[in-house]
Coordinates of C-alpha atoms and ligand atoms in Angstrom, one line a residue:
M1 CA 23.7 20.3 15.9
N2 CA 20.8 17.8 16.0
I3 CA 19.6 16.9 12.5
I4 CA 16.5 14.8 11.6
V5 CA 17.1 13.0 8.3
T6 CA 13.9 11.5 6.9
G7 CA 14.1 8.6 4.4
G8 CA 17.6 7.8 5.7
A9 CA 17.1 4.0 5.1
G10 CA 16.8 4.7 1.3
F11 CA 19.3 5.2 -1.4
I12 CA 20.4 8.9 -1.1
G13 CA 19.3 9.3 2.6
S14 CA 21.6 6.5 3.8
N15 CA 24.5 7.8 1.8
F16 CA 23.8 11.2 3.4
V17 CA 23.7 9.7 6.9
F18 CA 27.1 8.0 6.4
Y19 CA 28.5 11.2 4.9
M20 CA 27.3 13.5 7.8
L21 CA 28.4 11.2 10.6
K22 CA 31.9 11.2 9.1
K23 CA 32.1 14.9 8.1
H24 CA 30.5 16.3 11.3
P25 CA 31.4 13.9 14.1
D26 CA 29.9 16.2 16.8
D27 CA 26.5 16.3 15.1
R28 CA 23.7 14.0 16.1
I29 CA 21.7 12.4 13.2
V30 CA 18.2 11.0 13.9
C31 CA 16.9 9.0 11.0
L32 CA 13.1 9.0 10.6
D33 CA 12.0 6.3 8.1
C34 CA 8.9 4.1 8.0
L35 CA 10.7 1.4 6.0
T36 CA 8.6 1.1 2.9
Y37 CA 9.7 -1.4 0.2
A38 CA 12.5 1.0 -0.6
G39 CA 13.8 1.4 3.0
N40 CA 16.3 -1.1 4.2
L41 CA 17.4 -1.3 7.8
S42 CA 20.4 -3.5 6.9
T43 CA 21.8 -0.6 5.0
L44 CA 22.1 1.4 8.3
E45 CA 23.7 -1.6 10.1
P46 CA 27.2 0.0 10.2
V47 CA 26.0 3.0 12.1
M48 CA 23.3 1.5 14.3
G49 CA 25.7 1.4 17.3
H50 CA 27.1 4.9 16.6
P51 CA 26.7 7.1 19.7
N52 CA 25.5 10.1 17.6
F53 CA 23.0 8.1 15.6
R54 CA 19.4 7.1 16.3
F55 CA 16.9 5.3 14.1
V56 CA 13.2 5.9 14.5
K57 CA 10.6 3.8 12.5
D58 CA 7.7 6.2 11.9
D59 CA 5.8 7.6 9.0
I60 CA 6.3 11.3 8.1
T61 CA 2.5 11.6 7.5
D62 CA 1.8 10.5 11.1
R63 CA 1.4 13.9 12.8
E64 CA 1.4 12.5 16.3
A65 CA 4.5 10.5 15.8
V66 CA 6.4 13.3 14.1
Y67 CA 5.4 15.8 16.9
R68 CA 6.5 13.3 19.5
L69 CA 9.9 12.9 17.9
F70 CA 10.3 16.7 17.7
E71 CA 9.5 16.9 21.4
E72 CA 12.0 14.3 22.3
E73 CA 14.8 15.4 20.0
K74 CA 14.3 19.2 19.7
P75 CA 16.1 19.1 16.3
D76 CA 18.0 22.1 14.9
M77 CA 17.5 21.0 11.3
V78 CA 15.4 18.7 9.2
V79 CA 16.5 17.3 5.9
N80 CA 13.6 15.6 4.1
F81 CA 14.6 12.8 1.8
A82 CA 11.5 10.6 2.6
A83 CA 9.5 10.1 -0.5
E84 CA 8.0 7.7 -2.9
S85 CA 10.6 8.0 -5.6
H86 CA 9.9 5.7 -8.6
V87 CA 8.2 7.3 -11.6
D88 CA 6.9 3.9 -12.9
R89 CA 5.2 3.1 -9.6
S90 CA 3.6 6.6 -9.6
I91 CA 2.1 5.8 -13.0
E92 CA 0.6 2.6 -11.7
D93 CA -0.7 4.1 -8.5
P94 CA -0.4 7.8 -7.7
E95 CA -2.1 8.0 -4.3
V96 CA 0.7 7.1 -2.0
F97 CA 2.9 9.6 -3.8
L98 CA 0.5 12.4 -3.0
R99 CA 0.2 11.3 0.7
T100 CA 3.9 10.9 1.4
N101 CA 5.5 13.5 -0.9
I102 CA 3.0 16.3 -0.3
L103 CA 1.2 15.6 3.0
G104 CA 4.3 14.2 4.6
T105 CA 6.2 17.4 3.7
A106 CA 3.4 19.5 5.2
V107 CA 3.4 17.5 8.5
L108 CA 7.2 17.9 8.8
M109 CA 7.0 21.6 8.2
D110 CA 4.1 22.0 10.7
A111 CA 6.3 20.3 13.3
C112 CA 9.2 22.7 12.4
R113 CA 6.9 25.7 12.9
K114 CA 5.5 24.3 16.2
Y115 CA 8.9 23.4 17.8
G116 CA 11.2 25.8 16.0
I117 CA 14.2 24.9 13.8
T118 CA 17.0 26.8 12.2
R119 CA 16.6 25.1 8.8
Y120 CA 14.1 22.8 6.9
H121 CA 15.7 21.4 3.8
Q122 CA 13.6 19.8 1.1
V123 CA 15.3 17.3 -1.2
S124 CA 13.6 17.8 -4.5
T125 CA 14.3 16.8 -8.1
D126 CA 15.1 18.2 -11.6
E127 CA 11.9 16.4 -12.7
V128 CA 9.8 19.3 -11.5
Y129 CA 11.0 21.3 -14.5
G130 CA 9.5 18.7 -16.9
D131 CA 11.8 17.8 -19.8
L132 CA 13.9 19.4 -22.6
P133 CA 13.9 18.5 -26.3
L134 CA 16.7 16.3 -27.6
D135 CA 17.4 18.7 -30.5
R136 CA 18.1 21.7 -28.2
P137 CA 21.4 20.8 -26.5
D138 CA 21.8 24.5 -25.6
L139 CA 18.9 24.4 -23.2
F140 CA 19.3 23.7 -19.4
F141 CA 17.2 23.8 -16.3
T142 CA 17.9 26.9 -14.2
E143 CA 16.2 27.7 -10.9
E144 CA 14.0 30.1 -12.9
T145 CA 12.8 27.4 -15.3
P146 CA 9.0 27.1 -14.9
I147 CA 7.6 24.1 -13.1
H148 CA 6.1 21.8 -15.7
T149 CA 5.6 18.3 -14.6
S150 CA 5.0 15.1 -16.5
S151 CA 4.3 12.2 -14.1
P152 CA 2.4 11.8 -10.8
Y153 CA 5.8 11.5 -9.1
S154 CA 7.2 14.8 -10.4
S155 CA 3.8 16.5 -9.8
S156 CA 3.9 15.4 -6.2
K157 CA 7.4 16.6 -5.8
A158 CA 6.6 20.0 -7.4
S159 CA 3.5 20.3 -5.2
A160 CA 5.8 19.8 -2.2
D161 CA 8.2 22.4 -3.4
L162 CA 5.4 25.0 -3.8
L163 CA 4.2 24.2 -0.3
V164 CA 7.8 24.7 1.1
L165 CA 8.1 28.1 -0.6
A166 CA 4.6 29.0 0.7
Y167 CA 5.7 28.1 4.3
Y168 CA 8.7 30.4 3.8
R169 CA 6.6 33.3 2.6
T170 CA 3.6 32.9 4.9
Y171 CA 5.2 31.7 8.1
G172 CA 8.8 32.7 7.6
L173 CA 9.9 29.1 8.0
P174 CA 13.7 29.0 7.2
V175 CA 13.6 26.7 4.3
T176 CA 15.9 25.7 1.4
I177 CA 15.2 23.4 -1.6
S178 CA 17.6 21.5 -3.8
R179 CA 16.7 20.1 -7.1
C180 CA 19.1 17.4 -8.2
S181 CA 19.6 15.4 -11.3
N182 CA 19.7 11.5 -11.5
N183 CA 21.9 10.0 -8.8
Y184 CA 23.8 6.7 -9.0
G185 CA 26.0 4.9 -6.5
P186 CA 25.9 2.3 -3.6
Y187 CA 22.5 1.3 -2.1
H188 CA 20.5 2.4 -5.2
F189 CA 17.3 0.3 -5.2
P190 CA 17.3 -2.2 -8.0
E191 CA 14.1 -0.9 -9.6
K192 CA 16.0 2.0 -11.0
L193 CA 17.9 2.0 -14.3
I194 CA 21.5 1.5 -13.3
P195 CA 21.1 -1.0 -10.5
L196 CA 18.4 -2.9 -12.5
M197 CA 20.7 -3.3 -15.4
I198 CA 23.6 -4.4 -13.3
A199 CA 21.6 -7.0 -11.4
N200 CA 19.9 -8.3 -14.6
A201 CA 23.3 -8.4 -16.5
L202 CA 24.9 -10.3 -13.7
N203 CA 22.0 -12.8 -13.8
D204 CA 22.2 -13.0 -17.6
K205 CA 18.6 -11.7 -17.8
P206 CA 17.2 -9.4 -20.6
L207 CA 18.0 -5.7 -20.1
P208 CA 14.7 -3.9 -20.7
V209 CA 15.3 -0.5 -22.4
Y210 CA 12.2 1.7 -22.7
G211 CA 11.4 2.9 -26.2
K212 CA 14.5 3.5 -28.3
G213 CA 16.8 4.2 -25.3
E214 CA 17.5 7.7 -26.6
N215 CA 16.2 9.5 -23.5
V216 CA 18.9 11.5 -21.8
R217 CA 19.5 11.8 -18.1
D218 CA 22.1 13.9 -16.3
W219 CA 24.0 11.5 -13.9
L220 CA 25.6 12.5 -10.6
Y221 CA 27.5 10.3 -8.2
V222 CA 25.5 10.2 -4.9
E223 CA 28.3 11.5 -2.7
D224 CA 28.5 14.7 -4.7
H225 CA 24.8 15.2 -4.0
C226 CA 25.3 14.7 -0.3
K227 CA 28.2 17.2 -0.3
A228 CA 25.9 19.8 -2.1
I229 CA 23.1 19.4 0.5
D230 CA 25.6 19.7 3.4
L231 CA 26.8 23.0 1.9
I232 CA 23.3 24.3 1.3
I233 CA 22.1 23.6 4.9
H234 CA 25.1 25.3 6.3
E235 CA 25.8 28.1 3.9
G236 CA 22.8 28.3 1.5
R237 CA 20.5 31.3 1.6
V238 CA 17.1 30.8 3.3
G239 CA 14.1 30.8 0.9
E240 CA 16.3 29.8 -2.1
V241 CA 16.2 26.9 -4.5
Y242 CA 19.5 25.4 -5.6
N243 CA 19.9 23.1 -8.7
I244 CA 22.5 20.3 -8.4
G245 CA 24.0 18.6 -11.4
G246 CA 27.3 18.0 -13.0
H247 CA 26.8 18.3 -16.7
N248 CA 27.0 14.6 -17.3
E249 CA 24.2 13.9 -19.9
M250 CA 24.0 10.4 -21.3
T251 CA 21.4 8.4 -23.3
N252 CA 19.9 5.4 -21.5
I253 CA 21.2 3.0 -24.2
D254 CA 24.8 4.3 -23.8
I255 CA 24.5 3.7 -20.0
V256 CA 23.3 0.1 -20.6
K257 CA 26.1 -0.6 -23.1
I258 CA 28.7 0.7 -20.6
I259 CA 27.3 -1.6 -18.0
C260 CA 27.5 -4.6 -20.4
K261 CA 31.1 -3.7 -21.3
E262 CA 32.2 -3.3 -17.7
L263 CA 30.7 -6.7 -16.7
G264 CA 31.8 -8.5 -19.9
K265 CA 28.2 -9.3 -20.9
P266 CA 26.9 -9.3 -24.5
E267 CA 24.8 -6.4 -25.8
S268 CA 22.5 -9.1 -27.1
L269 CA 20.9 -9.0 -23.6
I270 CA 19.5 -5.6 -24.5
T271 CA 15.7 -5.8 -25.1
Y272 CA 13.7 -2.9 -26.3
V273 CA 10.4 -2.8 -24.5
A274 CA 7.3 -0.6 -24.5
D275 CA 8.0 3.0 -23.6
R276 CA 7.2 4.6 -20.2
K277 CA 3.9 6.7 -20.4
G278 CA 4.7 10.4 -20.6
H279 CA 8.4 9.6 -20.7
D280 CA 10.5 12.7 -20.2
M281 CA 13.1 13.1 -23.1
R282 CA 16.0 15.0 -21.5
Y283 CA 17.0 16.4 -18.2
A284 CA 20.0 18.7 -18.0
I285 CA 20.9 20.9 -15.0
D286 CA 22.6 24.3 -15.0
P287 CA 24.5 24.3 -11.7
T288 CA 25.9 27.8 -12.0
K289 CA 24.1 29.1 -8.9
I290 CA 25.4 26.6 -6.5
H291 CA 28.8 26.8 -8.0
N292 CA 29.0 30.6 -7.8
E293 CA 27.3 31.0 -4.4
L294 CA 28.6 28.0 -2.5
G295 CA 31.7 26.8 -4.5
W296 CA 30.2 23.4 -5.2
L297 CA 31.5 21.3 -8.0
P298 CA 31.0 17.5 -8.6
E299 CA 34.2 15.6 -7.7
T300 CA 33.5 12.1 -9.2
K301 CA 33.7 11.7 -12.9
F302 CA 31.2 9.3 -14.5
A303 CA 33.9 7.0 -15.8
D304 CA 35.1 6.5 -12.2
G305 CA 31.7 6.6 -10.5
I306 CA 30.2 3.9 -12.6
K307 CA 33.2 1.6 -12.1
K308 CA 33.0 2.2 -8.3
T309 CA 29.2 1.5 -8.4
I310 CA 29.5 -1.7 -10.4
Q311 CA 32.3 -2.9 -8.0
W312 CA 30.0 -2.1 -5.1
Y313 CA 27.2 -4.2 -6.5
L314 CA 29.7 -7.1 -7.2
E315 CA 30.9 -6.9 -3.5
H316 CA 27.4 -6.5 -2.0
K317 CA 25.4 -9.2 -3.8
D318 CA 23.7 -10.1 -0.5
W319 CA 22.2 -6.7 -0.2
W320 CA 20.5 -6.6 -3.6
E321 CA 19.9 -10.4 -4.0
T322 CA 17.9 -10.3 -0.8
I323 CA 15.8 -7.4 -2.2
I324 CA 15.2 -8.9 -5.6
S325 CA 14.3 -12.3 -4.3
G326 CA 11.3 -11.0 -2.2
E327 CA 8.2 -8.9 -3.1
Y328 CA 10.3 -7.4 -5.9
Q329 CA 9.6 -10.5 -8.0
N330 CA 5.9 -9.6 -8.1
Y331 CA 6.7 -6.0 -9.0
Y332 CA 9.1 -7.1 -11.8
E333 CA 6.6 -9.5 -13.2
K334 CA 3.8 -6.9 -13.2
M335 CA 6.0 -4.1 -14.8
Y336 CA 8.0 -6.2 -17.2
G337 CA 6.2 -9.5 -17.7
N338 CA 4.1 -8.5 -20.7
R339 CA 5.9 -5.3 -21.7
Ligands
NAD401 P1 14.4 5.8 -2.1 O1 13.1 5.4 -2.7 O2 15.6 5.0 -2.3 O3 14.2 6.0 -0.5 C1 13.1 6.6 0.0 C2 13.1 6.4 1.6 O4 12.0 7.1 2.1 C3 13.0 4.9 1.9 O5 13.9 4.6 3.0 C4 11.6 4.8 2.5 O6 11.4 3.8 3.4 C5 11.4 6.2 3.0 N1 10.0 6.6 3.1 C6 9.0 6.5 2.1 N2 7.9 7.0 2.5 C7 8.0 7.3 3.8 C8 7.1 7.9 4.8 N3 5.8 8.1 4.5 N4 7.6 8.1 6.0 C9 8.9 7.9 6.3 N5 9.8 7.4 5.4 C10 9.3 7.1 4.2 O7 14.6 7.3 -2.6 P2 16.0 8.0 -3.1 O8 16.2 7.7 -4.5 O9 17.0 7.9 -2.0 O10 15.4 9.5 -3.1 C11 15.5 10.3 -1.9 C12 14.9 11.7 -2.2 O11 15.7 12.3 -3.2 C13 13.5 11.7 -2.7 O12 12.8 12.8 -2.1 C14 13.6 11.9 -4.2 O13 12.5 12.5 -4.7 C15 14.9 12.8 -4.3 N6 15.7 12.6 -5.5 C16 16.1 11.4 -5.9 C17 16.9 11.3 -7.1 C18 17.5 10.0 -7.5 O14 18.1 9.9 -8.6 N7 17.3 8.9 -6.9 C19 17.3 12.5 -7.7 C20 16.8 13.7 -7.3 C21 16.0 13.8 -6.2
TDX402 O1 13.9 -0.7 -16.8 C1 14.1 0.5 -17.1 N1 14.4 0.8 -18.4 C2 14.6 2.0 -18.8 O2 14.8 2.2 -20.0 C3 14.1 1.5 -16.1 C4 13.8 1.3 -14.7 C5 14.3 2.8 -16.6 N2 14.5 3.1 -17.9 C6 14.7 4.5 -18.4 C7 13.7 5.4 -17.9 C8 14.5 6.7 -17.8 O3 14.6 7.4 -19.0 O4 15.9 4.9 -17.7 C9 15.8 6.3 -17.3 C10 16.1 6.4 -15.8 O5 15.0 5.8 -15.2 P1 14.8 5.7 -13.6 O6 16.1 5.0 -13.0 O7 13.5 5.1 -13.3 O8 15.0 7.2 -13.2 P2 14.1 8.5 -13.6 O9 12.8 8.2 -14.1 O10 15.0 9.4 -14.5 O11 14.0 9.3 -12.1 C11 15.1 9.3 -11.2 O12 15.7 10.6 -11.3 C12 15.1 11.7 -10.7 C13 14.7 9.0 -9.8 O13 14.1 7.7 -9.8 C14 13.8 10.0 -9.3 O14 13.5 9.8 -7.9 C15 14.5 11.4 -9.3 O15 13.7 12.4 -8.9

């Protein structure tokens, strides 16, 4: 099996590359990534010399480059992780989100149609369902929940999902879609809540909690997400959407307090700052379908996963210190300077 994994130099994509090379040693993995600010080639260093791995630096919106790669590789499958993924950046500047997340998806699927594949898998998000109220803990997102987006990011992901389903219906492209809740784990870019709080706490810097910190996210250890996608591309039904999540809802403030406790840092570092515009209140996935059809269940409990994650950040300071010492400084100043 020859699989093109787009966005494999980012957080979840790199974890997926590592997982697949180990789990399916006979498969070839071709990582297609244009290395935006969120892509990091050093992350893939351990597999660069692997005989079944190839890295290609190209943009998924570059039709010529994508078709060239398909001609060279004749892939059996495509798993599309490549995206602009940060909600706050999408609020500042939506355009690149539309280009990469929508147009890029279309280009990849056009290549799949032209050259033929057995599966195109779209890595989507629970954010396409919008949010749930805090006072209705009985409500969860199922695959039938209507699309109802809040941010330019989630709107771009939802648009891509609609396009994927349209390519299935119109052209018979063999597609699947997964919609996962918030991931955490190694190689998570420090602009996101958990790694940002770990990095700031380790540097004794303020921990900027949006609003009152009462928003709820449903956290899943990244390897559990990778396992779910592996199952879906091999055993999932074509044309179907699968929700992925492990019933692990937590408020942001509780997450930040856990990080302080694990690192032995004072909660006085916590600083409440202006809320995110259009901030979704609560995400909560109902994973019944993937459990019943494919037998998937999350394996890492949050209490263990967060310890492993913090340990990873302690042991890989070089990785994130290099990131936060560069262009990230300007980003941080712009987003948090006067917040
Ligand atoms: P990330 O921002 O860490 O990584 C994105 C990767 O895509 C980077 O390596 C970047 O260089 C690459 N990329 C961006 N634009 C590209 C382009 N035009 N061409 C080629 N490569 C490009 O993102 P992530 O958190 O790993 O998310 C991966 C996917 O999973 C995204 O589609 C995201 O919407 C989805 N998702 C993420 C989460 C989460 O909690 N992080 C949850 C659910 C779904
Ligand atoms: O500094 C911060 N302070 C804060 O309070 C940051 C960066 C975030 N937050 C809050 C906002 C959210 O309620 O923490 C929560 C999590 O924020 P993010 O890490 O930005 O994630 P989220 O907006 O929930 O989106 C993530 O999950 C779904 C990913 O970034 C998306 O790519 C994925 O689709």
